[in-house]
mmCIF file of C-alpha atoms and ligand atoms in Angstrom:
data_model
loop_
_atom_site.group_PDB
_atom_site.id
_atom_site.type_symbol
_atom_site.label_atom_id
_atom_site.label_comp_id
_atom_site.label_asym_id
_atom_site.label_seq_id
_atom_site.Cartn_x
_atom_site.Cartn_y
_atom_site.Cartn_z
ATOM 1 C CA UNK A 4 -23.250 31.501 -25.673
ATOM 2 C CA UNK A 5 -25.245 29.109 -27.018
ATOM 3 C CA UNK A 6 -29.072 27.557 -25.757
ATOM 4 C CA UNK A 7 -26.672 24.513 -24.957
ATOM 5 C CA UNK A 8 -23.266 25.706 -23.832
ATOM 6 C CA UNK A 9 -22.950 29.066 -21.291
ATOM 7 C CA UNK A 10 -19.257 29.637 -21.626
ATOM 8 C CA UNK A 11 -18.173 32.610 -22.690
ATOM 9 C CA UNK A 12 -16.598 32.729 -26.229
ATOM 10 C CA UNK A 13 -13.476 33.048 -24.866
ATOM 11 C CA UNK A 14 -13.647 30.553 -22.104
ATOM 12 C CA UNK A 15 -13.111 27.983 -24.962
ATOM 13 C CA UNK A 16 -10.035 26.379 -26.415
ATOM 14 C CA UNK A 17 -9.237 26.354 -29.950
ATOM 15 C CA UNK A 18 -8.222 23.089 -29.183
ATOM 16 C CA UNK A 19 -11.211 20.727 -27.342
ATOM 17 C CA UNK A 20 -10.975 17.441 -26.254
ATOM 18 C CA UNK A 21 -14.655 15.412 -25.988
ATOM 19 C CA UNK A 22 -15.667 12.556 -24.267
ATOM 20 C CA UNK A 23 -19.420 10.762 -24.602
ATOM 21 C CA UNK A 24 -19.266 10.723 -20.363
ATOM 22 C CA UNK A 25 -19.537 14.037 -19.232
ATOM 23 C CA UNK A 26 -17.280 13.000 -15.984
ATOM 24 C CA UNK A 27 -14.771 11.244 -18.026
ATOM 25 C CA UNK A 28 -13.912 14.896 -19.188
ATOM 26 C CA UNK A 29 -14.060 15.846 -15.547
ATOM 27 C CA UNK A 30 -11.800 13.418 -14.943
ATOM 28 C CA UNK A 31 -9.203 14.064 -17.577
ATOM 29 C CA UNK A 32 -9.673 18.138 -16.210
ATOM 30 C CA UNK A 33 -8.493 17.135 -12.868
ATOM 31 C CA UNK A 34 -5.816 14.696 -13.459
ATOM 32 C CA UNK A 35 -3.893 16.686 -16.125
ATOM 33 C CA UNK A 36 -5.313 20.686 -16.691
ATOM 34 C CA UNK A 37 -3.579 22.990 -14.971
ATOM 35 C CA UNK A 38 -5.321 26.281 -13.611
ATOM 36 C CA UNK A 39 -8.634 24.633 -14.881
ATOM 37 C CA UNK A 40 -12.050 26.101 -14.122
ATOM 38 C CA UNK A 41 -15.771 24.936 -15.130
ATOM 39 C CA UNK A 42 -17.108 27.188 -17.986
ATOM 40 C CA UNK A 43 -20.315 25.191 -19.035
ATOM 41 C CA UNK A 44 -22.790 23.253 -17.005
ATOM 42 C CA UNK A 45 -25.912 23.411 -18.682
ATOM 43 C CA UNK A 46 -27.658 19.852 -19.342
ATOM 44 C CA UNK A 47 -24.706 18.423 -17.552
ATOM 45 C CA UNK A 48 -22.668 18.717 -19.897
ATOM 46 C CA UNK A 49 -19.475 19.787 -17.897
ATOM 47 C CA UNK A 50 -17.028 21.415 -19.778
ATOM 48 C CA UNK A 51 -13.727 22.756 -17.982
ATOM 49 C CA UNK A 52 -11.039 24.983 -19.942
ATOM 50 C CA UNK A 53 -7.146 25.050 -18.159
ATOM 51 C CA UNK A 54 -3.395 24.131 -19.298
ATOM 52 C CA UNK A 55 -1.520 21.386 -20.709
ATOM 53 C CA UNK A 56 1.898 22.406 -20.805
ATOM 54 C CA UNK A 57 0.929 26.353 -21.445
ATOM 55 C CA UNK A 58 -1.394 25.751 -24.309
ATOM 56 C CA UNK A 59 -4.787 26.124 -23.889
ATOM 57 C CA UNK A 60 -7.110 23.157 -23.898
ATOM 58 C CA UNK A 61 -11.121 22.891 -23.323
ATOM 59 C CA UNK A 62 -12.616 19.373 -22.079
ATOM 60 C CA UNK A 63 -16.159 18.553 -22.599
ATOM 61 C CA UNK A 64 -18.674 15.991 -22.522
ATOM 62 C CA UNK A 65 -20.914 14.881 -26.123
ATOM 63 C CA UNK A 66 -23.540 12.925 -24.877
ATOM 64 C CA UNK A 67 -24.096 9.114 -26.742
ATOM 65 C CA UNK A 68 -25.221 9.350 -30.623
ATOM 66 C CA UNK A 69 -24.450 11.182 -33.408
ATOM 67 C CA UNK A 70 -27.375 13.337 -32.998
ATOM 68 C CA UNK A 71 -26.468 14.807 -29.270
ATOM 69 C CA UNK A 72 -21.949 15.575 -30.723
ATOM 70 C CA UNK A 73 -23.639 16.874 -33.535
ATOM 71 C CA UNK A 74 -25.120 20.054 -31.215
ATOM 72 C CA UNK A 75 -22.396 20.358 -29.334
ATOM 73 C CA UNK A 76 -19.093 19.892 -32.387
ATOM 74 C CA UNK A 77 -21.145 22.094 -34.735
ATOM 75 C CA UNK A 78 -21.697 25.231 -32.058
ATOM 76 C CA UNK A 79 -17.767 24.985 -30.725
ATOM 77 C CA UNK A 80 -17.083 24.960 -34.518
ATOM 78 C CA UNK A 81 -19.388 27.731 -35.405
ATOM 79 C CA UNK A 82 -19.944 29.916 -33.154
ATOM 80 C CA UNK A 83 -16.869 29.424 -30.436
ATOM 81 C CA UNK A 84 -14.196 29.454 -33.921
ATOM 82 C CA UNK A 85 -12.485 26.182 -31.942
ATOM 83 C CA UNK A 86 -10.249 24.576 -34.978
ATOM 84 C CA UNK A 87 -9.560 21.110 -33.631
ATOM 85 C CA UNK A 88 -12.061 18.506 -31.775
ATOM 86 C CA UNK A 89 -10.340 15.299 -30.731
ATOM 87 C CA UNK A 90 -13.161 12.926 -28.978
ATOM 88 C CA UNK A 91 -11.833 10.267 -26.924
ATOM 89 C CA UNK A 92 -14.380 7.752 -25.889
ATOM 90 C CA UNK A 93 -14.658 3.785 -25.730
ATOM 91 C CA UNK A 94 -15.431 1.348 -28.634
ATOM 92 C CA UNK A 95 -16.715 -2.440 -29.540
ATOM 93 C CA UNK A 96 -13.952 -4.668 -31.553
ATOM 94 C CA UNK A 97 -15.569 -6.374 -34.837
ATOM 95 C CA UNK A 98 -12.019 -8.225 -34.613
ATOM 96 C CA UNK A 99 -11.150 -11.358 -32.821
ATOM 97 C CA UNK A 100 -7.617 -9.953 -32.577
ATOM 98 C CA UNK A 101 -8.206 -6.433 -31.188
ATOM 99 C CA UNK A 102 -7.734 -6.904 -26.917
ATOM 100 C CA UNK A 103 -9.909 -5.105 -24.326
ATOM 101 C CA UNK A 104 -7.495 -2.019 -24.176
ATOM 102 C CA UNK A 105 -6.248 -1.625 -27.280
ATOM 103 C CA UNK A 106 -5.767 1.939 -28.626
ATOM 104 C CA UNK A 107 -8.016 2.780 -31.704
ATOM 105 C CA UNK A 108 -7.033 6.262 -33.860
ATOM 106 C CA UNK A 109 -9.626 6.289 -36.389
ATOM 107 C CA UNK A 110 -9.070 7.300 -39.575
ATOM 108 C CA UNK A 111 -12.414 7.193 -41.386
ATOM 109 C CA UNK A 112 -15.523 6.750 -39.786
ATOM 110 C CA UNK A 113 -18.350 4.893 -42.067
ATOM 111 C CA UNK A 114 -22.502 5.159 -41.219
ATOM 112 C CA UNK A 115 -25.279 3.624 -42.795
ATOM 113 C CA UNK A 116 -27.765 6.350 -40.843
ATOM 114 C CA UNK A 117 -28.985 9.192 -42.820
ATOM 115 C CA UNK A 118 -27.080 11.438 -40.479
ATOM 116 C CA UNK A 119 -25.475 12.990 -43.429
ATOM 117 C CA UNK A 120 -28.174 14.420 -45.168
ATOM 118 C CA UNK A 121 -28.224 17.211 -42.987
ATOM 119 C CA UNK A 122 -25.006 17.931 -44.473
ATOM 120 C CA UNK A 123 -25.597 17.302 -48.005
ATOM 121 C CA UNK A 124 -24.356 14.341 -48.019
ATOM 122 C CA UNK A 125 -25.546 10.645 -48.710
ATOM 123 C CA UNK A 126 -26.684 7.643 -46.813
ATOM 124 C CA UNK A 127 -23.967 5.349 -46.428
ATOM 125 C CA UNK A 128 -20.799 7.003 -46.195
ATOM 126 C CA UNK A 129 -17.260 7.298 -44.924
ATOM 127 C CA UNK A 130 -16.027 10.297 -44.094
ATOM 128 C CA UNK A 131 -12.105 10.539 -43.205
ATOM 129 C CA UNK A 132 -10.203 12.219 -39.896
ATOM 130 C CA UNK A 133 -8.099 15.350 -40.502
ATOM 131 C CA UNK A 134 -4.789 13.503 -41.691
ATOM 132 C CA UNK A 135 -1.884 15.807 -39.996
ATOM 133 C CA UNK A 136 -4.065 14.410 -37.051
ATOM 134 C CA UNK A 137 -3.717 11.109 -37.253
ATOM 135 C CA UNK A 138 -0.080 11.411 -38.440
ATOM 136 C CA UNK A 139 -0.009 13.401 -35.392
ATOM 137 C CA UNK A 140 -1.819 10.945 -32.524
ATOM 138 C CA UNK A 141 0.290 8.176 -34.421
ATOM 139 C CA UNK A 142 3.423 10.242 -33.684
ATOM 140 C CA UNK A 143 2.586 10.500 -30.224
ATOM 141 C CA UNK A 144 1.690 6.763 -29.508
ATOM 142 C CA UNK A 145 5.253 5.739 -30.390
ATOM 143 C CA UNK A 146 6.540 8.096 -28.551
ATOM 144 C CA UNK A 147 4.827 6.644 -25.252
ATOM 145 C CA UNK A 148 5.739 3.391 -26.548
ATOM 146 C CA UNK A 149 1.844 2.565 -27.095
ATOM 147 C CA UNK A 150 2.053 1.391 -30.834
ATOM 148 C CA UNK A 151 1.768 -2.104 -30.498
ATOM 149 C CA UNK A 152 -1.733 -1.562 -28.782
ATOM 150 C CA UNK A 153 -2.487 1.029 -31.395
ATOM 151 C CA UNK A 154 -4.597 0.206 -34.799
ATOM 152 C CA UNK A 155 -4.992 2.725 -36.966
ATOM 153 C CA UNK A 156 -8.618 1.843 -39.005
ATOM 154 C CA UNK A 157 -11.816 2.809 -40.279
ATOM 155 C CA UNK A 158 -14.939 2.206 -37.556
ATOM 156 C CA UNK A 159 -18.721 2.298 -37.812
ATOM 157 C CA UNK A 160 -20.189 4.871 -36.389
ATOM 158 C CA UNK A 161 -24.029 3.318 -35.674
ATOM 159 C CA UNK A 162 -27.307 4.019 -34.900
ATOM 160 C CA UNK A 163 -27.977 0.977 -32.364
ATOM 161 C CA UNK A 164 -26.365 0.204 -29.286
ATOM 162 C CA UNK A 165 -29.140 -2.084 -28.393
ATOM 163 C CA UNK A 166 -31.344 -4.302 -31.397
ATOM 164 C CA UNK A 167 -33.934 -6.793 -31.629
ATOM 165 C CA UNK A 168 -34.975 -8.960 -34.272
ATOM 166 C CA UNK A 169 -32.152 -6.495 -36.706
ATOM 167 C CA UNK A 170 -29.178 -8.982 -36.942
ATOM 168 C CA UNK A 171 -26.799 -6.247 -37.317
ATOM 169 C CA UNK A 172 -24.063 -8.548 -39.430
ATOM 170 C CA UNK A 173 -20.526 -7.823 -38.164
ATOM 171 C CA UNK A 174 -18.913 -9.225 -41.663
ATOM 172 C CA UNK A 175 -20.974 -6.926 -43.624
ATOM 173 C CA UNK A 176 -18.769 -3.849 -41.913
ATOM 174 C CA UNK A 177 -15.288 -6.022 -41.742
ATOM 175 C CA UNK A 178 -15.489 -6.893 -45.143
ATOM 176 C CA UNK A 179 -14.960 -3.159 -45.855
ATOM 177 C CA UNK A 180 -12.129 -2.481 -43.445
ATOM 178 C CA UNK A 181 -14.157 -1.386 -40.446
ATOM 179 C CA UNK A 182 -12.305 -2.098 -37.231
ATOM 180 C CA UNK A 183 -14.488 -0.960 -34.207
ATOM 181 C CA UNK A 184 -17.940 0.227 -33.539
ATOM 182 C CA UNK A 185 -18.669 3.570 -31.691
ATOM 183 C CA UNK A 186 -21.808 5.877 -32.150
ATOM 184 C CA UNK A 187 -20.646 9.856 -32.936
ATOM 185 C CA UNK A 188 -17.381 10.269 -35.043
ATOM 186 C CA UNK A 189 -19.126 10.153 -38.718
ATOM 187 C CA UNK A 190 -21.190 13.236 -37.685
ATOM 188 C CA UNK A 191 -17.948 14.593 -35.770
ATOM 189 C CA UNK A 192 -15.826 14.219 -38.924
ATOM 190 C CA UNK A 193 -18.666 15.514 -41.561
ATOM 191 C CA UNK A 194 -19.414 18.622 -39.257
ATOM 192 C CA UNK A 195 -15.600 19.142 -38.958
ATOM 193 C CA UNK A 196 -15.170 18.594 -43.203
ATOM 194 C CA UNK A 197 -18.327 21.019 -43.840
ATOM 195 C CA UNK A 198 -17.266 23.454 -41.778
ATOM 196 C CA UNK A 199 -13.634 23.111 -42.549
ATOM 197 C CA UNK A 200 -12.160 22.258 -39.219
ATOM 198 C CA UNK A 201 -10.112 19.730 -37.634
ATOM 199 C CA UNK A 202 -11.426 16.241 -36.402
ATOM 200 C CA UNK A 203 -9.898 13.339 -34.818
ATOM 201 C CA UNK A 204 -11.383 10.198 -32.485
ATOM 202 C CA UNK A 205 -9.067 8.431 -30.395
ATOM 203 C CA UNK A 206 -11.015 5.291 -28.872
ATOM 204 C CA UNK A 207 -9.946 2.388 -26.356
ATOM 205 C CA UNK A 208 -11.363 -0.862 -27.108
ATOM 206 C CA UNK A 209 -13.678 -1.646 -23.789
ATOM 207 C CA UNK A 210 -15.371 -5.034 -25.117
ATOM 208 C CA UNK A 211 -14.996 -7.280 -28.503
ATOM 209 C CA UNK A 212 -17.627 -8.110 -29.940
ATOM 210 C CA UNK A 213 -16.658 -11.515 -31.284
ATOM 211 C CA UNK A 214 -15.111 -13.217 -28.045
ATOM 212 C CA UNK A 215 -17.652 -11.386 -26.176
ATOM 213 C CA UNK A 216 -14.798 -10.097 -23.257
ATOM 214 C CA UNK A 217 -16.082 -7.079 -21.550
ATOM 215 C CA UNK A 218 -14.437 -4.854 -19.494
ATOM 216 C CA UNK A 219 -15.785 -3.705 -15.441
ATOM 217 C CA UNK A 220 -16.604 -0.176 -14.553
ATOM 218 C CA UNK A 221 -13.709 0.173 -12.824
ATOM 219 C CA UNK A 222 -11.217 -1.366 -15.788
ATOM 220 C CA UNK A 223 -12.413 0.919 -17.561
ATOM 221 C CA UNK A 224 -11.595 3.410 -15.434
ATOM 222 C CA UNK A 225 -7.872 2.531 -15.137
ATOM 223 C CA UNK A 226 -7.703 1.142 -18.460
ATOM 224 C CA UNK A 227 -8.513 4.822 -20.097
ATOM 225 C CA UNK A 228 -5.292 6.009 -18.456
ATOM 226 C CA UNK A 229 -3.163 5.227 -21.656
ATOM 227 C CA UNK A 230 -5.425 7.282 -23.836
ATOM 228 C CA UNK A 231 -5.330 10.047 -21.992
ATOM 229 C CA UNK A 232 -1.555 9.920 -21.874
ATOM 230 C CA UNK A 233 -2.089 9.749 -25.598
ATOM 231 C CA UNK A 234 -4.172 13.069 -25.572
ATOM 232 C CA UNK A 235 -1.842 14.829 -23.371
ATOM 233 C CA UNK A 236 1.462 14.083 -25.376
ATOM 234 C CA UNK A 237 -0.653 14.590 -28.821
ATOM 235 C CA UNK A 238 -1.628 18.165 -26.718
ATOM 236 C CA UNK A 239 2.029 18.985 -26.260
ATOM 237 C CA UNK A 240 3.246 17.661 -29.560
ATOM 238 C CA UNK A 241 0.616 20.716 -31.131
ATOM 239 C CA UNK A 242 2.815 23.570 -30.040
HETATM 240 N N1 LIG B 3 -21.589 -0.408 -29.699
HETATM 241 C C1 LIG B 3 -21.645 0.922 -29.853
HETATM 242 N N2 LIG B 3 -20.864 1.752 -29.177
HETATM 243 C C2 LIG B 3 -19.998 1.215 -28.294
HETATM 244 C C3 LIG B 3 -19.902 -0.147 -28.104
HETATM 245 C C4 LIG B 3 -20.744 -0.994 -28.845
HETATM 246 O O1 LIG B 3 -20.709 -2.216 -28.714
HETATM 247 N N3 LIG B 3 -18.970 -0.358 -27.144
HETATM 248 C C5 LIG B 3 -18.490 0.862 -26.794
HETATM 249 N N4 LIG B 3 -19.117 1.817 -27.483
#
């Protein structure tokens, strides 16, 4: 136990699945764990452990930011011995092309923030997914016949959801191959390289930042239901 996380040691998976929204984990519990039961409440932060197919999987909320995964990746990690942290969460396109839906597995996650000097590492940086992982997500999008809505690409993982008066420059992060924007997986993939553990982040695209489309609440809500598909045949596709 942890001053964050109340589950047991062995009330965890060695295999967890995170999402930013707390009840988007919920909701991935109850639609496709078996035997699940709530093992962690504490800040909200539910976390339920149960069955995909007989092998063992934990779901649990991040929080938004690099700083609140960061807590939460680095005690599973540490202290619970998990091996493998897939988040699944929602992401901005930087590319006209990229539709509201689309299916993001990304690769390498770059950051300007200093996050990384907490880890020894620089500002500025890219740090890259565990690659049987993304061989393995890839794998399981053509099998569910998701490719063609899949990219496979580096995002930004950034400090700002909201600015002012900080014009944040889209072609300054496309002109080095970054796809999407989302705010954890550079500190998910560095804590997961220091630590020498697994890391993936498995994204849908819920508004483009270019043609300015956004998606509802509740498009979002049925538009998450390939991704989880995705998680659940990547789940199986483990054993
Ligand atoms: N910025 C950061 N994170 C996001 C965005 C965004 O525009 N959309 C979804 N997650």
């Amino acid at each position: 136990m942890t001053a964050h996380n109340e589950a047991k040691k062995e009330e965890i998976a060695k295999i967890v699945l995170m999402a930013g929204d707390p009840l988007r984990a919920k909701k991935f519990a109850i639609e496709y764990l078996k035997n699940y039961k709530l093992v962690n409440s504490v800040r909200g932060m539910l976390t339920f452990t149960g069955y995909i197919n007989n092998i063992k999987v934990t779901v649990m909320g991040h929080g938004m930011g690099m700083e609140s995964i960061g807590i939460y990746a680095y005690e599973l990690y540490k202290f619970y011995d998990v091996d493998i942290i897939i988040r699944f969460g929602s992401c901005g396109s930087y590319i006209k092309e990229i539709n509201l839906f689309d299916l993001i597995i990304a690769d390498q996650a770059y950051t300007e923030s200093n996050y990384g000097l907490g880890f020894n590492k620089e500002k500025k940086d890219t740090i890259k997914a565990s690659s049987d992982l993304i061989l393995k997500a890839k794998k399981a999008s053509e099998e569910l016949n998701l490719i063609k809505k899949t990219k496979i690409g580096k995002i930004h993982s950034s400090m700002w959801f909201y600015t002012e008066g900080y014009d944040k420059g889209i072609s300054n992060y496309t002109k080095n191959g970054v796809i999407a924007v989302e705010m954890e997986s550079y500190a998910l993939y560095l804590i997961a390289k220091t630590l020498n553990k697994k890391a993936l982040t498995i994204l849908t695209v819920s508004d483009n930042l270019i043609t300015k489309q956004e998606t509802t609440a509740f498009e979002r809500q049925e538009g998450f239901i390939d991704m989880f598909k995705l998680l659940e045949k990547f789940v199986i596709n483990l054993s």
